[in-house]
PDB file of C-alpha atoms in Angstrom:
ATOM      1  CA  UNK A   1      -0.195 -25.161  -2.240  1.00  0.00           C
ATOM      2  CA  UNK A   2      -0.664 -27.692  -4.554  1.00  0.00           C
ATOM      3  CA  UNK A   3      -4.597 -28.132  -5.662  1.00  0.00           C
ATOM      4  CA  UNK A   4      -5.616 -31.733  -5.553  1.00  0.00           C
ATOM      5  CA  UNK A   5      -8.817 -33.518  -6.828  1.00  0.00           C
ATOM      6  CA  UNK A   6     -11.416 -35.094  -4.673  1.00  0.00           C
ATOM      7  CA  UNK A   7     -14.077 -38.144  -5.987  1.00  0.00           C
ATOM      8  CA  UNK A   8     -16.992 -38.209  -3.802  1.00  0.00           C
ATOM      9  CA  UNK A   9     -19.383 -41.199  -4.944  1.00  0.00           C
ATOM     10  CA  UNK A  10     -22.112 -43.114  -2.994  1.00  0.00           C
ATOM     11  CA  UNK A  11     -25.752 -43.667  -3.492  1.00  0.00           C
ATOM     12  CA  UNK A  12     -28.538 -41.819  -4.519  1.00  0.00           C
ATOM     13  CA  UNK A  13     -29.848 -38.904  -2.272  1.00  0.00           C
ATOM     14  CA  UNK A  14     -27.047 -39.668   0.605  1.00  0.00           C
ATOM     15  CA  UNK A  15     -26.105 -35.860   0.318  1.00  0.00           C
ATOM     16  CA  UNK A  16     -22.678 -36.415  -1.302  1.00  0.00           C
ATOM     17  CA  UNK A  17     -23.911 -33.453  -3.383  1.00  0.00           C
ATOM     18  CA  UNK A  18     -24.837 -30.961  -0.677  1.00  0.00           C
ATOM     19  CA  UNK A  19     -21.085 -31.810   1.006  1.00  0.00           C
ATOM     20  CA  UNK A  20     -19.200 -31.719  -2.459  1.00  0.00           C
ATOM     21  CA  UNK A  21     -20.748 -27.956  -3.056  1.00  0.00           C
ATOM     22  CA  UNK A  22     -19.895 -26.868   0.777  1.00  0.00           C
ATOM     23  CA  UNK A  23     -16.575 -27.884   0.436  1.00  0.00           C
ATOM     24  CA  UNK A  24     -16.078 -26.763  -2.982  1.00  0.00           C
ATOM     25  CA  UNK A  25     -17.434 -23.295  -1.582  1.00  0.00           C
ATOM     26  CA  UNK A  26     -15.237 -23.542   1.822  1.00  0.00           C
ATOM     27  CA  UNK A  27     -11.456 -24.141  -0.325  1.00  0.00           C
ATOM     28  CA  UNK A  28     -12.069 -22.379  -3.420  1.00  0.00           C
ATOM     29  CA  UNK A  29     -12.433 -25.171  -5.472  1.00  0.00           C
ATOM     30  CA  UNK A  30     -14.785 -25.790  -8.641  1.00  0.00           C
ATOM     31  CA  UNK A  31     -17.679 -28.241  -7.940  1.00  0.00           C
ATOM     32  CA  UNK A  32     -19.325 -29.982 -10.603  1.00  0.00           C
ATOM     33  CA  UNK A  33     -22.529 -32.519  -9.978  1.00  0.00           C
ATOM     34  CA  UNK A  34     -21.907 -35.121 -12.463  1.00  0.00           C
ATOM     35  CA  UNK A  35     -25.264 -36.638 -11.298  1.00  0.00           C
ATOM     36  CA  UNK A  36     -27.219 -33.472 -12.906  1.00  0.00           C
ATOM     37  CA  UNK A  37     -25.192 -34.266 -16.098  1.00  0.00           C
ATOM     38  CA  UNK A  38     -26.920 -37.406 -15.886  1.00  0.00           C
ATOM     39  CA  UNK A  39     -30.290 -36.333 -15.318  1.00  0.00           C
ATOM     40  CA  UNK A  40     -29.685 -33.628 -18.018  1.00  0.00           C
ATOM     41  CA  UNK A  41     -29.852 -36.499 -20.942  1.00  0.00           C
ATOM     42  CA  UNK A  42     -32.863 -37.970 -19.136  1.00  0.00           C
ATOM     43  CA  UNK A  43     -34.516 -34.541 -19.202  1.00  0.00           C
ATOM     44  CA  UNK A  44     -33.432 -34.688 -22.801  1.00  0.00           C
ATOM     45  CA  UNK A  45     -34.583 -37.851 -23.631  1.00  0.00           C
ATOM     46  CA  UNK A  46     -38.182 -37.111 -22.050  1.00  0.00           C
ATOM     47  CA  UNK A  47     -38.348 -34.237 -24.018  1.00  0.00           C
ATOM     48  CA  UNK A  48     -37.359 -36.059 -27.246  1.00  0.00           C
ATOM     49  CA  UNK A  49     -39.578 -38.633 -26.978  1.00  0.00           C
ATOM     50  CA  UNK A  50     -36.671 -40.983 -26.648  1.00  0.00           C
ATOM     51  CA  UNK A  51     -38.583 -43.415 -24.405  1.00  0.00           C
ATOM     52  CA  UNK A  52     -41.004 -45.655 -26.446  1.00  0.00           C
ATOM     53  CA  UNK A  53     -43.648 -46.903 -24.676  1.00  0.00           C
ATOM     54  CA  UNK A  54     -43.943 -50.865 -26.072  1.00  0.00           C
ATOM     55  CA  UNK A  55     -46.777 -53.823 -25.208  1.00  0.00           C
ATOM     56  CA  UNK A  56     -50.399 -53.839 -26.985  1.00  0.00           C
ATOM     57  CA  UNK A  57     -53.775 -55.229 -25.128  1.00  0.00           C
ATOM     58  CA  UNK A  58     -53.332 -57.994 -22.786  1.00  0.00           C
ATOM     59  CA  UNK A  59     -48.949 -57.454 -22.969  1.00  0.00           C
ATOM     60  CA  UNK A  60     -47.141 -55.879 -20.166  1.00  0.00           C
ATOM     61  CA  UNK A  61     -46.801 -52.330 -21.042  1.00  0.00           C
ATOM     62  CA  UNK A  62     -43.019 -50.974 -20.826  1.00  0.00           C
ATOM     63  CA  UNK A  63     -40.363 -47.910 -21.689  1.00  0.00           C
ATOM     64  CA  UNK A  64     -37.290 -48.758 -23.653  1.00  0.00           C
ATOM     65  CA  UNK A  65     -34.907 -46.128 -24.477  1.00  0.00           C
ATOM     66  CA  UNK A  66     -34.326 -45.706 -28.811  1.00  0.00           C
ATOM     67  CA  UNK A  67     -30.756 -46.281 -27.953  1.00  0.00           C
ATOM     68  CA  UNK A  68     -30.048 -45.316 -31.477  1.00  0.00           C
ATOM     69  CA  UNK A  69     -31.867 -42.067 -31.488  1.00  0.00           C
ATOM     70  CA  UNK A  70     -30.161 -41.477 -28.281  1.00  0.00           C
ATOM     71  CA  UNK A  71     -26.512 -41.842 -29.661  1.00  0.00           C
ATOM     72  CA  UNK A  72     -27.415 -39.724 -33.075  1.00  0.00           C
ATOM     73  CA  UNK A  73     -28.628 -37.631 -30.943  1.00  0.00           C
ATOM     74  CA  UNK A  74     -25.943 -37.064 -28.173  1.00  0.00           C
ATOM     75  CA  UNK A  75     -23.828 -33.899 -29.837  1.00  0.00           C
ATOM     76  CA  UNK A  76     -26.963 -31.763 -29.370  1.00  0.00           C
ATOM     77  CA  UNK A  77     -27.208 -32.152 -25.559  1.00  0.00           C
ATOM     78  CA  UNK A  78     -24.644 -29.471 -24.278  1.00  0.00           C
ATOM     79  CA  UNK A  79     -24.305 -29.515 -20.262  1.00  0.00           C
ATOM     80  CA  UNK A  80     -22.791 -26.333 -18.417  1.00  0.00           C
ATOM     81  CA  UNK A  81     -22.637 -25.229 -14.883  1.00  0.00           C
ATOM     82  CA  UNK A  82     -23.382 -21.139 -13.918  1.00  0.00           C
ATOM     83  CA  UNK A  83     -22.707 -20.435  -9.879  1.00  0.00           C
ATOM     84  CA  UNK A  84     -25.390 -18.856  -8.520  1.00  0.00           C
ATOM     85  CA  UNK A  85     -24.797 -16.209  -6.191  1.00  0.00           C
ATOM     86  CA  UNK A  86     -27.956 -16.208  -4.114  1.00  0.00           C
ATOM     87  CA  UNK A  87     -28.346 -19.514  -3.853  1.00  0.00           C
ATOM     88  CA  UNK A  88     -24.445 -19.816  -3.271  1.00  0.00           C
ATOM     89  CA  UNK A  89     -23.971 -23.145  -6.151  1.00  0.00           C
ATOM     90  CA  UNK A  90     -23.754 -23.711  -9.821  1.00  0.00           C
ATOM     91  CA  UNK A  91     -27.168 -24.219 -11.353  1.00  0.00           C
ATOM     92  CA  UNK A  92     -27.542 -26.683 -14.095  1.00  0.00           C
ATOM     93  CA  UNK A  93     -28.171 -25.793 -17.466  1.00  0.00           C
ATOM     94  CA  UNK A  94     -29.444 -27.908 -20.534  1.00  0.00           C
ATOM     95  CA  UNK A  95     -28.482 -26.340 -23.995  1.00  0.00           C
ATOM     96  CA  UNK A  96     -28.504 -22.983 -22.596  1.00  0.00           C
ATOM     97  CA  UNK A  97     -31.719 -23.222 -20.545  1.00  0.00           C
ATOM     98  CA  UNK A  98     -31.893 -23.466 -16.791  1.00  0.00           C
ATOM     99  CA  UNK A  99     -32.667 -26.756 -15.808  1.00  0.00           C
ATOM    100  CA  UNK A 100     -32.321 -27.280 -11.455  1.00  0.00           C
ATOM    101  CA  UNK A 101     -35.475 -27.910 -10.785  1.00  0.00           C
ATOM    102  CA  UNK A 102     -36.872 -29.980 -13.777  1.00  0.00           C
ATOM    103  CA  UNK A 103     -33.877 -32.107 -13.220  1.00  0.00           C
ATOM    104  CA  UNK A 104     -34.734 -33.014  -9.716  1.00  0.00           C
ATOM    105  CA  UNK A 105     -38.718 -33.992 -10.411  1.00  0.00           C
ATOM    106  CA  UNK A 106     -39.618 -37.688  -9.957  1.00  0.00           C
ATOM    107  CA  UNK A 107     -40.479 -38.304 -13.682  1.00  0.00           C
ATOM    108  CA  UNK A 108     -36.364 -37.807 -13.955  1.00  0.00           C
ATOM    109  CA  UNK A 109     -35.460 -39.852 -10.823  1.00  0.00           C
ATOM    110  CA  UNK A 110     -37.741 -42.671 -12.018  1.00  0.00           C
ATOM    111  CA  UNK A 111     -36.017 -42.438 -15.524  1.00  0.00           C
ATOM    112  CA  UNK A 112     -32.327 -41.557 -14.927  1.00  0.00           C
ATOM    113  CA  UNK A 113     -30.914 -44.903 -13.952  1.00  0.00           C
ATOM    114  CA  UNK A 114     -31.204 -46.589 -17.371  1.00  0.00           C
ATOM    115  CA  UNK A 115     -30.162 -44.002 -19.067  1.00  0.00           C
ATOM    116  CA  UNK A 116     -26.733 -43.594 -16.993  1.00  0.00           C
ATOM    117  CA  UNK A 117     -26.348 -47.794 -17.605  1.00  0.00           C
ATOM    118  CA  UNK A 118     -25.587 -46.969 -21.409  1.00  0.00           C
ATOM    119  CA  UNK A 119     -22.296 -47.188 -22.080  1.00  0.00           C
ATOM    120  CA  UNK A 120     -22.245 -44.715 -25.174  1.00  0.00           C
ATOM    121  CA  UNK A 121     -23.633 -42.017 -22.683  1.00  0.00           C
ATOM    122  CA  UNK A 122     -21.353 -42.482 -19.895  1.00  0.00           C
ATOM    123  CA  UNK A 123     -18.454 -42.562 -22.604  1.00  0.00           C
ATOM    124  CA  UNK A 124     -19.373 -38.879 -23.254  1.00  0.00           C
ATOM    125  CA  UNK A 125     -20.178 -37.840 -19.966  1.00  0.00           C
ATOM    126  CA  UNK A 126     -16.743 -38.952 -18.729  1.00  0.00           C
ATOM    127  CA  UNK A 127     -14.582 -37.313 -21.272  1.00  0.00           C
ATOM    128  CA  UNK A 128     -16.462 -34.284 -20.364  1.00  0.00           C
ATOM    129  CA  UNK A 129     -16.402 -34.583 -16.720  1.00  0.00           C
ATOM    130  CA  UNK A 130     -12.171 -35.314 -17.195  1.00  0.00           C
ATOM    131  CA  UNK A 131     -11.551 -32.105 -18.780  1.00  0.00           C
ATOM    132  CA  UNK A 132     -13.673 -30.006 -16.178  1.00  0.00           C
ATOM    133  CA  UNK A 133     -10.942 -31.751 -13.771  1.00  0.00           C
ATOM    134  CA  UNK A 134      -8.064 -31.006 -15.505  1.00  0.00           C
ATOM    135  CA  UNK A 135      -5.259 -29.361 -13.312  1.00  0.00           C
ATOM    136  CA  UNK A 136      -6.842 -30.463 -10.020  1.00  0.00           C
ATOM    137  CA  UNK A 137      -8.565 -27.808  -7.489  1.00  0.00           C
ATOM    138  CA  UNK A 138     -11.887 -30.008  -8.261  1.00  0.00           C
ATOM    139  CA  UNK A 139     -14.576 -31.294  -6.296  1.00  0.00           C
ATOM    140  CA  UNK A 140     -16.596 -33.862  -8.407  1.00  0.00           C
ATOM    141  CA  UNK A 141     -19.576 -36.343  -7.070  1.00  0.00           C
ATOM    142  CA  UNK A 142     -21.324 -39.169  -8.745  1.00  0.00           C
ATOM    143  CA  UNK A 143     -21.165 -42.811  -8.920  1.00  0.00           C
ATOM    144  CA  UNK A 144     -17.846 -43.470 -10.515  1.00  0.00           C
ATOM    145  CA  UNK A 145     -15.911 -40.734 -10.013  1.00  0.00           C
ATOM    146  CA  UNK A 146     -12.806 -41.710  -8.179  1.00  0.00           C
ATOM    147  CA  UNK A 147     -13.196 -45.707 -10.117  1.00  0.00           C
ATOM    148  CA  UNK A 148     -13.411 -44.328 -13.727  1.00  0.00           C
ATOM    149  CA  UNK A 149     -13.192 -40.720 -13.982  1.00  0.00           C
ATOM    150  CA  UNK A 150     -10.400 -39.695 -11.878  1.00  0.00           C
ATOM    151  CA  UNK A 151      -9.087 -43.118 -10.496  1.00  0.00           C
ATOM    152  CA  UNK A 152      -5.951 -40.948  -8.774  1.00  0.00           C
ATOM    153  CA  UNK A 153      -7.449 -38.429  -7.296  1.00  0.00           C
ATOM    154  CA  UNK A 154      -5.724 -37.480  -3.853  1.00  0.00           C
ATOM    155  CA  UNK A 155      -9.250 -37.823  -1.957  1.00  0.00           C
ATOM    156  CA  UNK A 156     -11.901 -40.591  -2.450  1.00  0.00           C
ATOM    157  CA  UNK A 157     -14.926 -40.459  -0.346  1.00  0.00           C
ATOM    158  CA  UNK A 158     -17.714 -43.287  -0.732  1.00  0.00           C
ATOM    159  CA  UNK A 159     -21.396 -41.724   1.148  1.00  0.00           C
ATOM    160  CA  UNK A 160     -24.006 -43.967   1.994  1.00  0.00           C
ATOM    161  CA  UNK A 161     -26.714 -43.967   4.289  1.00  0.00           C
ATOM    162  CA  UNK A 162     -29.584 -46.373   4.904  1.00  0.00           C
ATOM    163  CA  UNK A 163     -32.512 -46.427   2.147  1.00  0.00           C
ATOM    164  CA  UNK A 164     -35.086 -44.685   4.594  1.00  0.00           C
ATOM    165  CA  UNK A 165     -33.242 -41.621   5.588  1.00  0.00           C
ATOM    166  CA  UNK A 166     -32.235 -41.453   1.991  1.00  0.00           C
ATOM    167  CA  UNK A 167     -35.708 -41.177   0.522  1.00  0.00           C
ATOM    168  CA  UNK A 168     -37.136 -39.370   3.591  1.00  0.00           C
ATOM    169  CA  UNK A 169     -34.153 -36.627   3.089  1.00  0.00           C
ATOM    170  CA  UNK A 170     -35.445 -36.597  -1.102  1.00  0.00           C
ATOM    171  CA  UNK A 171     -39.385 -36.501   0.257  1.00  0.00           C
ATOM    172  CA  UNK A 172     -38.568 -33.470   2.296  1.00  0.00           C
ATOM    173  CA  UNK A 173     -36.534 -31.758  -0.407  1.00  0.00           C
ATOM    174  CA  UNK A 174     -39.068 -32.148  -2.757  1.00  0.00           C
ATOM    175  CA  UNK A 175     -41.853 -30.838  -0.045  1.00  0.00           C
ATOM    176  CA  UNK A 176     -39.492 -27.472   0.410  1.00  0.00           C
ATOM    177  CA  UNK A 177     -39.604 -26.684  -3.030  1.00  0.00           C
ATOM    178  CA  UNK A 178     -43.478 -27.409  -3.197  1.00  0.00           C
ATOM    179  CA  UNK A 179     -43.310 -30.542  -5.418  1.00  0.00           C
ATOM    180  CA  UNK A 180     -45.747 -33.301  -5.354  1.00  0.00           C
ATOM    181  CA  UNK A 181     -44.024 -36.272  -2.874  1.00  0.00           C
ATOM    182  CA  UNK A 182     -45.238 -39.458  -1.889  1.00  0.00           C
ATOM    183  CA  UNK A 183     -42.572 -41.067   0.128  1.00  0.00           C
ATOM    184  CA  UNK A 184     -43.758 -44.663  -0.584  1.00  0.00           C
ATOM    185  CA  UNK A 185     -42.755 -44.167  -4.394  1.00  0.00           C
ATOM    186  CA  UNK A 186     -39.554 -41.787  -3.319  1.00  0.00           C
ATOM    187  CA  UNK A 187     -38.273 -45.226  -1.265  1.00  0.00           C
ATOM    188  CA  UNK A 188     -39.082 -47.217  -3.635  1.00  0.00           C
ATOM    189  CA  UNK A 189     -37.066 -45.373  -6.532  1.00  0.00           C
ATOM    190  CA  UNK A 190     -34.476 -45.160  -4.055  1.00  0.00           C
ATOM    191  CA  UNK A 191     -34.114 -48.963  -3.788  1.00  0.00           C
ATOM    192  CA  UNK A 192     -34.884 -49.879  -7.443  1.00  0.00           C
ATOM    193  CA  UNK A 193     -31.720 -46.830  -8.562  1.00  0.00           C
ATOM    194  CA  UNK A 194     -29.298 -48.695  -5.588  1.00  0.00           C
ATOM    195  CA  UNK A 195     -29.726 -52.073  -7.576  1.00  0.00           C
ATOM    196  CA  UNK A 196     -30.211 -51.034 -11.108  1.00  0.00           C
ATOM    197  CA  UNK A 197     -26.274 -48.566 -10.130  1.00  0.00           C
ATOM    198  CA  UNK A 198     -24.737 -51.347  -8.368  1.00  0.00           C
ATOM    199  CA  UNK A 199     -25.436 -54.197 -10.867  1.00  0.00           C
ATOM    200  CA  UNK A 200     -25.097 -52.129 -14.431  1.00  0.00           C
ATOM    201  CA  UNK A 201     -22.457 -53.719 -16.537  1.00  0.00           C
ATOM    202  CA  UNK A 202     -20.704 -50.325 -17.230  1.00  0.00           C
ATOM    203  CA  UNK A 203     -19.047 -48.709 -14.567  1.00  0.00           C
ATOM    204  CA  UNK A 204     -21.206 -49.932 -11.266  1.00  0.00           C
ATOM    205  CA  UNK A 205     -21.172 -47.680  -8.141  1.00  0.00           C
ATOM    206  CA  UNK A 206     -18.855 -49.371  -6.226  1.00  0.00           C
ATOM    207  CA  UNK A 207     -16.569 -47.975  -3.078  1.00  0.00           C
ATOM    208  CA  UNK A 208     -12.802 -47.583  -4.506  1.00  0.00           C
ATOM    209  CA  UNK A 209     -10.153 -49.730  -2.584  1.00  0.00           C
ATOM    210  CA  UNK A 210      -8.649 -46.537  -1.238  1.00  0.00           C
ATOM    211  CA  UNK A 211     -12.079 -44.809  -0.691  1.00  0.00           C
ATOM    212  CA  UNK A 212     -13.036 -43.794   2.647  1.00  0.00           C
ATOM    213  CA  UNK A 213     -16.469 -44.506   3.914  1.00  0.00           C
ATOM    214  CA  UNK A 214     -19.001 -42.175   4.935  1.00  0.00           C
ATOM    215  CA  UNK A 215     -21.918 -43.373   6.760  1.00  0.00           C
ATOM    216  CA  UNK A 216     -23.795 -40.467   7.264  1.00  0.00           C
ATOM    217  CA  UNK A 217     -27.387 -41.774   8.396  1.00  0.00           C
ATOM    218  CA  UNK A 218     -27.288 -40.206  11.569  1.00  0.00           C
ATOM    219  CA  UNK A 219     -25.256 -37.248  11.355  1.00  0.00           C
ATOM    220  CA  UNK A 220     -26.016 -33.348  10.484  1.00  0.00           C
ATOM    221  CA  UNK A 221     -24.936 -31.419   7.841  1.00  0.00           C
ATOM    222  CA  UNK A 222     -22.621 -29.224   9.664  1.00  0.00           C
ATOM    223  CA  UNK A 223     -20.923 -33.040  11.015  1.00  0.00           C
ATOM    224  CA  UNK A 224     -20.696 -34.169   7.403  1.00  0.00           C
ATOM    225  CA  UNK A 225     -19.106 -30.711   6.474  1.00  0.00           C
ATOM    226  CA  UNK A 226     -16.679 -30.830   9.703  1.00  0.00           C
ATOM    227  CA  UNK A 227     -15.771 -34.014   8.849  1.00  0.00           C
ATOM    228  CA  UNK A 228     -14.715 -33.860   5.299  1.00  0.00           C
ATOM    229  CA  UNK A 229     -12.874 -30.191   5.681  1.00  0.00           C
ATOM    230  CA  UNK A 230     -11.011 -32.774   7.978  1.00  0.00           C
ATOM    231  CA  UNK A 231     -10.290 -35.062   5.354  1.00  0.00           C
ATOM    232  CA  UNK A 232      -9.362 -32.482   2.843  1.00  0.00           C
ATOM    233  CA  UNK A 233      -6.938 -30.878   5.531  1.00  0.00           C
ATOM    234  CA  UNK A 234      -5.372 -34.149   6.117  1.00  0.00           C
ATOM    235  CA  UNK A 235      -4.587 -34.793   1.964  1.00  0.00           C
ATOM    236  CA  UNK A 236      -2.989 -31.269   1.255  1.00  0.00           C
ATOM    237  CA  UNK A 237      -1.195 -30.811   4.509  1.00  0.00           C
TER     238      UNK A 237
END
């Protein structure tokens, strides 16, 4: 049976990530969370002291990103996936270091969005992210995955749910690992990434014209699961 490739995009915290790695797990398929890639140069950039605070007394104070530190800077950050047994996914790793949870924390969140609107970055995030796919029998999720990275791939699915669910699902995620969570903020960085992905001038999270939609606001996990093992079935049959 011939392995195909399946683009799951949509907006931030709508699951798309949690469904990718179940049905990644359920066909056999790799599974790679082009999202963490993402957050991986933000954790970078943090680290780095890439972000330059700007403004003196009585000026608005404000982060800007040393683009050109960033791009001199960009062969050093090396991204790789390791599946975890026990937890039954790939973990993230930055330059050799495990990096899941860091990743996930709201100083990331609140700084990923800019950095994934730089066209230099997403340039080498994409070429990577294309030869992880090579050959098919890949599950991939992100923002642009099946309008720039794999624009014929046999499955497109475009998640979304409604802004509330979204950050109440990332406010309880972040409670379970025993993270500080305020949901105000969590909604709030919800909306602002939803505008700031939809309206970037390089590659905006948009639904593909032969993407299927996925409203998932008011179903379960095991619906979402049911429902794209469905879809999958339907492409390779």
């Amino acid at each position: 049976m011939k392995k195909i490739t399946i683009a799951i995009d949509g907006h931030s915290s709508c699951g798309k990530s949690t469904m990718a790695k179940d049905l990644a797990r359920e066909v056999g398929y790799v599974y790679v969370d082009t999202g963490a890639m993402y957050r991986c140069v933000t954790l970078y950039a943090l680290r780095h002291g890439i972000f330059k605070t700007v403004g003196d007394a009585g000026q608005e104070v404000r982060e800007i990103i040393d683009q050109d530190e960033l791009r001199r800077q960009m062969s050093d950050i090396q991204i790789t996936f390791k599946f975890n047994p026990e937890a039954g996914r790939p973990d993230t790793y930055l330059n050799g270091e495990l990096v899941e949870d860091q990743i996930r924390s709201m100083e990331v969140s609140n700084h990923v969005s800019p950095i994934a609107t730089l066209g230099f970055v997403r340039e080498a995030m994409v070429a990577q992210q294309q030869l992880m796919g090579q050959g098919g029998g890949v599950v991939m999720d992100g923002r642009d995955i099946g309008t720039v990275v794999f624009p014929n791939a046999e499955l497109k699915v475009f998640v979304t749910a409604s802004a509330e669910v979204r950050a109440q699902r990332r406010y309880d995620e972040l409670k379970g690992k025993g993270m500080e969570a305020d949901y105000a903020d969590i909604l709030k960085n919800v909306q602002e990434r939803d505008y700031i992905d939809s309206h970037r001038e390089v590659s905006p999270l948009k639904q593909a014209d032969d993407a299927l939609l996925l409203d998932n606001s008011h179903m379960t996990i095991a619906e979402q699961k049911e429902w794209l093992l469905q879809r999958f079935r339907e492409r390779v049959a």
